[in-house]
Amino acid sequence: MELHLAAWIIAGIFTIIAFGLSTYLIMMHFIYFTRPLLQKPIIRILALVPIFVVDSWFSLRFKDASLYFDLIRDAYEAYVIYQFFVLLVAFINTYQYEDSADAERLIDDSKGIRNIDIDIARLEVEPENVKEERLIRILEAKPDLVWHPWPFSYVFSPFKASRNFLLWTRRGILQFVVIKPLGALFAVVMNLLGVYGDERLSQLNRGYFYKTIVDNISITLAMYFLVLFYQATKIQLKPFNPVAKFLCIKLVVFFTFWQAVGIAILSYLDVIRETPNFSQKDVDKGLQDFLICIEMVPIAVLHAYAFGYKTYRDPESEPLLGKGRGGSGLLRELKPIAKNVGQVFNPKDVVEDAVEVFGIGDGARAVGRKMEETEEKVRDVIRAKTVKGDRYEDLETLHRVAGDSDYQEITTDLYS
């Protein structure tokens, strides 16, 4: 019992450090909240550290309730992986490449990002109807095929990045957002029914073994789609320093899922054994929770480097906090910060994305109708502008804007 108490105290010290570092960084992002499309997923990613350390610390202390704490941790882990993808998409859709020192190569690689932006502006469609249009056109304009990473390149053929690729990437990552928390909830139910097991891989007649297999397949699929997306967009993502950010996500996956699997294997090999006061399951769970509390400190430090707030400081505008004087001034300053906090941690956008990409019920039908209406409006605008003599630099630009079928239809109408 003394060892358990000592472990809890040591873990508590690391919890306070990690929590303090991450909370400070999150607060600074809220104070300099100048790029909502980028900082919203960034803050959600940063919140992983305080959630994980507090969750693991309480799980270490209250071992009988550890499965319930796991439910929170597992759900947020999957949520963060999707937010990383959202962050990458937002960067490509908003970055001003002409301001980059490497602008010429970045722009030439995608057949002219400036021309793509001009084409989108010409459509005169409402902003919400051209969601991710810049990214989609960059993908479709790339002349090179996207290769699967080794060794899958020997099995799967290279493919052309397109709108459909982006859709399947969302599906591949969002499935983990659904499956991971459902698996944790399933573990709670199985534990109540007495069929979950002692979290040993040797118990083939218990639920833990099969939950681990499903989690393994799901997380591997999600990470694979992330790698594919990076393969297709690594030139455009270069100014964003994606490697350090991706390392943060990979470490989280390792420290949560693969570390737990490693502990289970060591337990199966009797390297880790039960004690007179704690069962094998309690020892395995306690070790995992203790290690996460320790490991979140370097993760918090890495977050400060990969997701720093100084990039978002606008020298021409004042921060949201620190302008006022006295109590009333402070309250006025806190109002916009509180509003931003509510917007950042509202998961409505993730739910809407899941409804859209998986085609669930009325939401899918509504999205389908909206896409059809948007496409028809785009076609009408293209026809009208072309007939009126709106200046396209060449037929290749028109072809890129219209797509194969509309290009043939428009040119047939024009030159018949």
Short mmCIF file of C-alpha atoms in Angstrom, two decimals:
data_model
loop_
_atom_site.label_atom_id
_atom_site.label_comp_id
_atom_site.label_asym_id
_atom_site.label_seq_id
_atom_site.Cartn_x
_atom_site.Cartn_y
_atom_site.Cartn_z
CA MET A 1 0.00 0.00 0.00
CA GLU A 2 2.91 2.33 0.72
CA LEU A 3 4.20 1.80 -2.84
CA HIS A 4 0.79 2.70 -4.28
CA LEU A 5 0.64 5.89 -2.19
CA ALA A 6 4.18 6.87 -3.21
CA ALA A 7 3.33 6.30 -6.89
CA TRP A 8 0.21 8.43 -6.52
CA ILE A 9 2.17 11.30 -4.92
CA ILE A 10 4.91 11.19 -7.57
CA ALA A 11 2.30 11.06 -10.32
CA GLY A 12 0.54 14.00 -8.67
CA ILE A 13 3.68 16.14 -8.88
CA PHE A 14 4.01 15.44 -12.60
CA THR A 15 0.28 16.04 -13.02
CA ILE A 16 0.55 19.52 -11.52
CA ILE A 17 3.51 20.37 -13.80
CA ALA A 18 1.87 19.08 -16.99
CA PHE A 19 -1.48 20.64 -16.11
CA GLY A 20 0.12 24.02 -15.41
CA LEU A 21 2.19 24.08 -18.60
CA SER A 22 -0.73 23.14 -20.84
CA THR A 23 -3.27 25.38 -19.14
CA TYR A 24 -0.95 28.37 -19.54
CA LEU A 25 -0.47 27.62 -23.25
CA ILE A 26 -4.22 27.21 -23.78
CA MET A 27 -4.91 30.50 -22.00
CA MET A 28 -2.36 32.33 -24.14
CA HIS A 29 -4.04 31.02 -27.27
CA PHE A 30 -7.36 32.38 -26.01
CA ILE A 31 -5.76 35.76 -25.24
CA TYR A 32 -4.29 35.92 -28.75
CA PHE A 33 -7.24 34.29 -30.49
CA THR A 34 -6.60 35.88 -33.91
CA ARG A 35 -6.94 32.84 -36.21
CA PRO A 36 -10.04 30.91 -35.07
CA LEU A 37 -9.96 28.36 -37.91
CA LEU A 38 -6.48 27.26 -36.85
CA GLN A 39 -6.54 27.91 -33.12
CA LYS A 40 -9.82 26.14 -32.49
CA PRO A 41 -8.41 22.67 -33.32
CA ILE A 42 -5.07 23.63 -31.76
CA ILE A 43 -6.68 24.39 -28.39
CA ARG A 44 -8.66 21.16 -28.58
CA ILE A 45 -5.41 19.27 -29.14
CA LEU A 46 -3.68 21.10 -26.27
CA ALA A 47 -6.54 20.22 -23.91
CA LEU A 48 -5.53 16.57 -24.22
CA VAL A 49 -2.70 16.93 -21.68
CA PRO A 50 -4.74 18.33 -18.75
CA ILE A 51 -7.58 15.89 -19.46
CA PHE A 52 -5.21 12.92 -19.63
CA VAL A 53 -3.15 13.73 -16.54
CA VAL A 54 -6.14 14.48 -14.31
CA ASP A 55 -7.99 11.41 -15.62
CA SER A 56 -4.98 9.11 -15.14
CA TRP A 57 -4.18 10.54 -11.70
CA PHE A 58 -7.69 9.91 -10.42
CA SER A 59 -7.72 6.50 -12.09
CA LEU A 60 -4.50 5.64 -10.25
CA ARG A 61 -6.03 6.69 -6.95
CA PHE A 62 -9.48 5.15 -7.44
CA LYS A 63 -8.59 1.89 -9.14
CA ASP A 64 -12.09 0.42 -8.89
CA ALA A 65 -13.40 3.22 -11.11
CA SER A 66 -10.53 3.13 -13.64
CA LEU A 67 -12.70 1.80 -16.48
CA TYR A 68 -15.01 4.79 -16.14
CA PHE A 69 -12.05 7.16 -16.31
CA ASP A 70 -10.82 5.28 -19.38
CA LEU A 71 -14.10 6.12 -21.09
CA ILE A 72 -13.27 9.83 -20.93
CA ARG A 73 -9.64 9.36 -21.93
CA ASP A 74 -10.37 7.08 -24.87
CA ALA A 75 -13.07 9.35 -26.25
CA TYR A 76 -10.82 12.40 -26.15
CA GLU A 77 -7.86 10.58 -27.67
CA ALA A 78 -9.91 9.78 -30.78
CA TYR A 79 -11.31 13.30 -30.83
CA VAL A 80 -7.79 14.80 -30.83
CA ILE A 81 -6.63 12.69 -33.77
CA TYR A 82 -9.51 14.02 -35.86
CA GLN A 83 -8.80 17.58 -34.72
CA PHE A 84 -5.27 17.22 -36.03
CA PHE A 85 -6.68 16.39 -39.45
CA VAL A 86 -9.05 19.37 -39.19
CA LEU A 87 -6.05 21.57 -38.38
CA LEU A 88 -4.12 20.43 -41.45
CA VAL A 89 -7.12 21.05 -43.70
CA ALA A 90 -7.68 24.52 -42.21
CA PHE A 91 -4.04 25.45 -42.76
CA ILE A 92 -4.06 24.57 -46.46
CA ASN A 93 -7.38 26.36 -46.94
CA THR A 94 -6.19 29.61 -45.30
CA TYR A 95 -2.39 29.91 -45.65
CA GLN A 96 -1.10 32.83 -47.74
CA TYR A 97 1.53 31.02 -49.78
CA GLU A 98 2.67 34.17 -51.56
CA ASP A 99 4.02 35.37 -48.20
CA SER A 100 6.25 32.31 -47.85
CA ALA A 101 9.96 32.38 -48.62
CA ASP A 102 9.42 29.18 -50.59
CA ALA A 103 6.30 30.53 -52.28
CA GLU A 104 7.26 29.93 -55.90
CA ARG A 105 7.80 26.18 -55.51
CA LEU A 106 4.79 25.77 -53.22
CA ILE A 107 2.54 27.50 -55.72
CA ASP A 108 3.98 25.88 -58.86
CA ASP A 109 3.63 22.43 -57.35
CA SER A 110 -0.15 22.74 -57.24
CA LYS A 111 -0.53 24.34 -60.68
CA GLY A 112 -0.95 27.82 -59.31
CA ILE A 113 -2.65 28.36 -55.96
CA ARG A 114 -3.23 31.98 -56.91
CA ASN A 115 -5.15 30.89 -60.00
CA ILE A 116 -7.17 28.44 -57.91
CA ASP A 117 -8.13 31.21 -55.48
CA ILE A 118 -9.10 33.46 -58.40
CA ASP A 119 -11.21 30.69 -59.91
CA ILE A 120 -13.04 30.13 -56.63
CA ALA A 121 -13.68 33.86 -56.25
CA ARG A 122 -15.06 34.01 -59.79
CA LEU A 123 -17.75 31.51 -58.92
CA GLU A 124 -19.36 34.04 -56.57
CA VAL A 125 -20.82 31.23 -54.47
CA GLU A 126 -21.50 31.71 -50.75
CA PRO A 127 -18.45 30.82 -48.57
CA GLU A 128 -20.21 27.94 -46.85
CA ASN A 129 -20.91 26.39 -50.26
CA VAL A 130 -17.24 26.28 -51.25
CA LYS A 131 -16.07 24.58 -48.06
CA GLU A 132 -12.58 23.13 -48.56
CA GLU A 133 -12.79 24.02 -52.26
CA ARG A 134 -9.23 25.35 -52.27
CA LEU A 135 -7.83 22.11 -50.83
CA ILE A 136 -9.89 20.00 -53.22
CA ARG A 137 -8.68 21.92 -56.25
CA ILE A 138 -5.08 21.76 -55.07
CA LEU A 139 -5.42 17.98 -54.79
CA GLU A 140 -7.09 17.64 -58.16
CA ALA A 141 -4.51 19.89 -59.85
CA LYS A 142 -1.55 17.82 -58.72
CA PRO A 143 -0.03 16.01 -61.70
CA ASP A 144 1.59 13.26 -59.63
CA LEU A 145 -0.08 10.19 -58.19
CA VAL A 146 -0.11 9.56 -54.45
CA TRP A 147 1.81 6.46 -53.43
CA HIS A 148 0.91 4.31 -50.44
CA PRO A 149 3.67 4.13 -47.81
CA TRP A 150 5.97 1.12 -47.72
CA PRO A 151 5.26 -1.82 -47.63
CA PHE A 152 1.67 -1.18 -48.75
CA SER A 153 2.97 0.33 -51.99
CA TYR A 154 3.62 -3.26 -53.14
CA VAL A 155 -0.01 -4.16 -52.57
CA PHE A 156 -2.01 -1.03 -53.46
CA SER A 157 -1.70 0.98 -56.65
CA PRO A 158 -0.98 4.73 -56.53
CA PHE A 159 -4.03 6.94 -56.92
CA LYS A 160 -5.03 10.42 -58.01
CA ALA A 161 -5.98 12.69 -55.12
CA SER A 162 -9.46 14.13 -55.48
CA ARG A 163 -12.60 15.25 -53.69
CA ASN A 164 -13.46 11.59 -53.13
CA PHE A 165 -10.07 10.97 -51.49
CA LEU A 166 -10.75 13.77 -49.01
CA LEU A 167 -14.15 12.26 -48.19
CA TRP A 168 -12.68 8.82 -47.54
CA THR A 169 -9.90 10.34 -45.44
CA ARG A 170 -12.53 11.93 -43.22
CA ARG A 171 -14.36 8.64 -42.97
CA GLY A 172 -11.17 6.74 -42.17
CA ILE A 173 -10.33 9.07 -39.28
CA LEU A 174 -13.85 9.72 -37.99
CA GLN A 175 -14.56 5.99 -37.65
CA PHE A 176 -12.00 5.98 -34.84
CA VAL A 177 -13.83 8.87 -33.15
CA VAL A 178 -16.92 6.66 -33.09
CA ILE A 179 -15.40 3.23 -32.38
CA LYS A 180 -12.93 4.19 -29.63
CA PRO A 181 -15.45 5.62 -27.10
CA LEU A 182 -17.99 2.93 -28.01
CA GLY A 183 -15.32 0.33 -27.21
CA ALA A 184 -14.65 1.98 -23.84
CA LEU A 185 -18.38 2.02 -23.11
CA PHE A 186 -18.60 -1.62 -24.17
CA ALA A 187 -15.78 -2.42 -21.74
CA VAL A 188 -17.75 -0.85 -18.89
CA VAL A 189 -20.82 -2.93 -19.75
CA MET A 190 -18.80 -6.15 -20.10
CA ASN A 191 -17.10 -5.47 -16.77
CA LEU A 192 -20.47 -5.05 -15.05
CA LEU A 193 -21.56 -8.36 -16.59
CA GLY A 194 -18.34 -10.05 -15.44
CA VAL A 195 -17.14 -11.01 -18.93
CA TYR A 196 -14.50 -8.34 -19.58
CA GLY A 197 -11.59 -10.25 -18.02
CA ASP A 198 -8.42 -9.16 -16.24
CA GLU A 199 -7.01 -7.32 -19.29
CA ARG A 200 -4.82 -10.29 -20.23
CA LEU A 201 -4.42 -11.20 -23.90
CA SER A 202 -4.43 -14.89 -22.99
CA GLN A 203 -8.13 -14.79 -22.01
CA LEU A 204 -9.69 -15.54 -25.39
CA ASN A 205 -13.10 -16.08 -23.83
CA ARG A 206 -13.22 -12.56 -22.39
CA GLY A 207 -14.12 -9.24 -23.95
CA TYR A 208 -10.77 -7.49 -23.43
CA PHE A 209 -9.03 -9.55 -26.11
CA TYR A 210 -11.60 -8.72 -28.79
CA LYS A 211 -11.88 -5.06 -27.78
CA THR A 212 -8.10 -4.76 -28.19
CA ILE A 213 -8.28 -6.24 -31.70
CA VAL A 214 -11.06 -3.85 -32.77
CA ASP A 215 -9.23 -0.85 -31.27
CA ASN A 216 -6.04 -1.90 -33.01
CA ILE A 217 -7.70 -2.11 -36.43
CA SER A 218 -9.54 1.19 -35.92
CA ILE A 219 -6.56 3.25 -34.80
CA THR A 220 -4.29 1.75 -37.47
CA LEU A 221 -6.82 2.70 -40.14
CA ALA A 222 -7.12 6.26 -38.79
CA MET A 223 -3.35 6.78 -38.66
CA TYR A 224 -2.93 5.27 -42.12
CA PHE A 225 -5.36 7.79 -43.62
CA LEU A 226 -3.51 10.59 -41.84
CA VAL A 227 -0.26 9.41 -43.42
CA LEU A 228 -1.90 9.22 -46.86
CA PHE A 229 -3.21 12.76 -46.47
CA TYR A 230 0.26 13.96 -45.53
CA GLN A 231 1.73 12.16 -48.55
CA ALA A 232 -0.69 14.04 -50.80
CA THR A 233 -0.20 17.48 -49.24
CA LYS A 234 3.31 17.51 -47.75
CA ILE A 235 4.50 20.29 -50.10
CA GLN A 236 1.66 22.61 -49.08
CA LEU A 237 2.05 21.66 -45.41
CA LYS A 238 5.79 22.37 -45.30
CA PRO A 239 5.44 25.97 -43.94
CA PHE A 240 3.30 24.59 -41.10
CA ASN A 241 6.09 22.38 -39.68
CA PRO A 242 3.79 19.33 -39.67
CA VAL A 243 6.43 16.80 -38.57
CA ALA A 244 6.65 18.11 -34.99
CA LYS A 245 2.87 18.31 -34.77
CA PHE A 246 2.43 14.82 -36.18
CA LEU A 247 4.99 13.54 -33.66
CA CYS A 248 2.79 14.90 -30.86
CA ILE A 249 -0.13 12.87 -32.18
CA LYS A 250 1.96 9.72 -32.70
CA LEU A 251 3.31 9.92 -29.15
CA VAL A 252 -0.20 10.21 -27.74
CA VAL A 253 -1.21 7.07 -29.64
CA PHE A 254 1.89 5.27 -28.37
CA PHE A 255 1.50 6.37 -24.76
CA THR A 256 -2.15 5.35 -24.66
CA PHE A 257 -2.90 2.39 -26.90
CA TRP A 258 0.42 0.72 -27.77
CA GLN A 259 1.86 1.21 -24.30
CA ALA A 260 -1.21 -0.53 -22.83
CA VAL A 261 -0.78 -3.39 -25.30
CA GLY A 262 2.91 -3.64 -24.38
CA ILE A 263 2.06 -3.83 -20.68
CA ALA A 264 -0.53 -6.53 -21.43
CA ILE A 265 2.11 -8.56 -23.31
CA LEU A 266 4.60 -8.22 -20.44
CA SER A 267 1.86 -9.31 -18.08
CA TYR A 268 1.13 -12.33 -20.30
CA LEU A 269 4.83 -13.25 -20.17
CA ASP A 270 4.79 -12.88 -16.35
CA VAL A 271 7.32 -10.06 -16.48
CA ILE A 272 4.77 -7.92 -14.64
CA ARG A 273 3.07 -9.80 -11.82
CA GLU A 274 0.35 -9.27 -9.26
CA THR A 275 1.16 -8.33 -5.67
CA PRO A 276 -0.38 -9.43 -2.37
CA ASN A 277 -2.50 -6.25 -2.28
CA PHE A 278 -3.23 -5.75 -5.98
CA SER A 279 -4.49 -8.08 -8.68
CA GLN A 280 -2.76 -8.45 -12.04
CA LYS A 281 -5.39 -6.19 -13.60
CA ASP A 282 -4.84 -3.49 -10.97
CA VAL A 283 -1.06 -3.63 -11.43
CA ASP A 284 -1.34 -3.30 -15.22
CA LYS A 285 -3.82 -0.45 -15.02
CA GLY A 286 -1.90 1.34 -12.30
CA LEU A 287 1.36 1.15 -14.25
CA GLN A 288 -0.33 2.55 -17.36
CA ASP A 289 -1.90 5.44 -15.42
CA PHE A 290 1.37 6.21 -13.62
CA LEU A 291 3.37 6.28 -16.85
CA ILE A 292 0.85 8.56 -18.57
CA CYS A 293 1.12 11.08 -15.72
CA ILE A 294 4.91 11.11 -16.15
CA GLU A 295 4.87 11.18 -19.94
CA MET A 296 2.45 14.08 -20.27
CA VAL A 297 5.13 16.49 -18.98
CA PRO A 298 7.41 16.09 -22.05
CA ILE A 299 4.29 16.06 -24.23
CA ALA A 300 3.28 19.43 -22.74
CA VAL A 301 6.75 20.80 -23.48
CA LEU A 302 6.59 19.49 -27.05
CA HIS A 303 3.15 21.07 -27.44
CA ALA A 304 4.63 24.46 -26.50
CA TYR A 305 7.11 24.09 -29.37
CA ALA A 306 4.76 22.58 -31.98
CA PHE A 307 1.63 24.61 -31.15
CA GLY A 308 3.06 27.82 -29.73
CA TYR A 309 0.88 30.91 -29.42
CA LYS A 310 3.43 33.55 -30.49
CA THR A 311 2.73 32.88 -34.17
CA TYR A 312 -0.79 34.21 -33.66
CA ARG A 313 0.12 37.47 -31.94
CA ASP A 314 -1.00 40.38 -34.09
CA PRO A 315 1.20 43.45 -33.45
CA GLU A 316 -1.54 45.71 -34.83
CA SER A 317 -4.20 44.53 -32.38
CA GLU A 318 -4.30 44.31 -28.61
CA PRO A 319 -4.71 41.00 -26.78
CA LEU A 320 -8.10 40.11 -25.36
CA LEU A 321 -6.76 40.27 -21.81
CA GLY A 322 -4.72 42.96 -20.11
CA LYS A 323 -6.20 46.12 -21.64
CA GLY A 324 -8.63 47.12 -18.92
CA ARG A 325 -8.16 48.61 -15.49
CA GLY A 326 -10.04 47.55 -12.40
CA GLY A 327 -12.71 44.94 -11.84
CA SER A 328 -15.23 46.12 -14.43
CA GLY A 329 -12.52 46.29 -17.11
CA LEU A 330 -11.42 42.76 -16.36
CA LEU A 331 -14.98 41.49 -16.61
CA ARG A 332 -15.39 43.14 -20.01
CA GLU A 333 -12.18 41.50 -21.20
CA LEU A 334 -13.24 38.07 -19.98
CA LYS A 335 -16.53 38.10 -21.91
CA PRO A 336 -15.03 37.53 -25.40
CA ILE A 337 -12.63 34.94 -23.97
CA ALA A 338 -15.55 33.09 -22.34
CA LYS A 339 -17.42 33.22 -25.66
CA ASN A 340 -14.42 31.76 -27.47
CA VAL A 341 -14.09 29.02 -24.86
CA GLY A 342 -17.69 28.03 -25.48
CA GLN A 343 -17.16 27.94 -29.24
CA VAL A 344 -13.91 25.97 -29.06
CA PHE A 345 -15.21 23.22 -26.79
CA ASN A 346 -18.60 22.87 -28.48
CA PRO A 347 -18.37 19.54 -30.39
CA LYS A 348 -21.25 20.42 -32.73
CA ASP A 349 -18.97 20.69 -35.78
CA VAL A 350 -17.58 17.19 -35.24
CA VAL A 351 -21.08 15.74 -34.95
CA GLU A 352 -22.09 17.53 -38.16
CA ASP A 353 -18.98 16.19 -39.92
CA ALA A 354 -19.83 12.64 -38.84
CA VAL A 355 -23.41 13.02 -40.06
CA GLU A 356 -22.15 14.36 -43.39
CA VAL A 357 -19.40 11.85 -44.18
CA PHE A 358 -21.19 8.73 -42.98
CA GLY A 359 -24.56 9.67 -44.50
CA ILE A 360 -26.76 9.39 -41.40
CA GLY A 361 -30.51 9.84 -41.80
CA ASP A 362 -32.07 13.18 -42.69
CA GLY A 363 -28.76 14.97 -42.17
CA ALA A 364 -27.19 13.06 -45.04
CA ARG A 365 -30.13 13.73 -47.33
CA ALA A 366 -30.00 17.43 -46.49
CA VAL A 367 -26.26 17.52 -47.19
CA GLY A 368 -26.82 15.69 -50.46
CA ARG A 369 -29.45 18.17 -51.55
CA LYS A 370 -27.21 21.09 -50.59
CA MET A 371 -24.31 19.65 -52.58
CA GLU A 372 -26.52 19.15 -55.63
CA GLU A 373 -27.86 22.70 -55.38
CA THR A 374 -24.33 24.08 -54.98
CA GLU A 375 -22.98 22.13 -57.95
CA GLU A 376 -25.86 23.31 -60.11
CA LYS A 377 -25.28 26.91 -59.07
CA VAL A 378 -21.58 26.59 -59.85
CA ARG A 379 -22.37 25.21 -63.29
CA ASP A 380 -24.79 28.07 -63.95
CA VAL A 381 -22.18 30.66 -62.91
CA ILE A 382 -19.52 29.04 -65.10
CA ARG A 383 -21.85 29.05 -68.10
CA ALA A 384 -22.94 32.64 -67.54
CA LYS A 385 -19.44 33.99 -67.06
CA THR A 386 -18.07 32.09 -70.04
CA VAL A 387 -20.86 33.18 -72.37
CA LYS A 388 -20.46 36.79 -71.23
CA GLY A 389 -16.80 36.67 -72.16
CA ASP A 390 -15.37 36.67 -68.62
CA ARG A 391 -11.63 36.39 -69.09
CA TYR A 392 -10.22 32.95 -68.46
CA GLU A 393 -6.52 32.83 -69.21
CA ASP A 394 -6.93 29.72 -71.33
CA LEU A 395 -9.16 26.73 -71.85
CA GLU A 396 -7.09 24.74 -69.34
CA THR A 397 -8.23 27.10 -66.58
CA LEU A 398 -11.83 26.70 -67.69
CA HIS A 399 -11.37 22.95 -67.75
CA ARG A 400 -10.02 22.98 -64.18
CA VAL A 401 -12.90 25.12 -62.95
CA ALA A 402 -15.65 23.24 -64.69
CA GLY A 403 -14.53 19.63 -64.56
CA ASP A 404 -14.63 17.15 -67.44
CA SER A 405 -18.36 16.86 -68.04
CA ASP A 406 -19.21 20.55 -67.63
CA TYR A 407 -16.20 21.57 -69.73
CA GLN A 408 -17.41 19.48 -72.63
CA GLU A 409 -20.95 20.77 -72.24
CA ILE A 410 -19.88 24.44 -72.04
CA THR A 411 -17.45 24.28 -74.96
CA THR A 412 -20.04 22.47 -77.06
CA ASP A 413 -22.58 25.24 -76.33
CA LEU A 414 -20.00 27.96 -77.07
CA TYR A 415 -18.60 26.66 -80.32
CA SER A 416 -21.57 24.85 -81.85
#
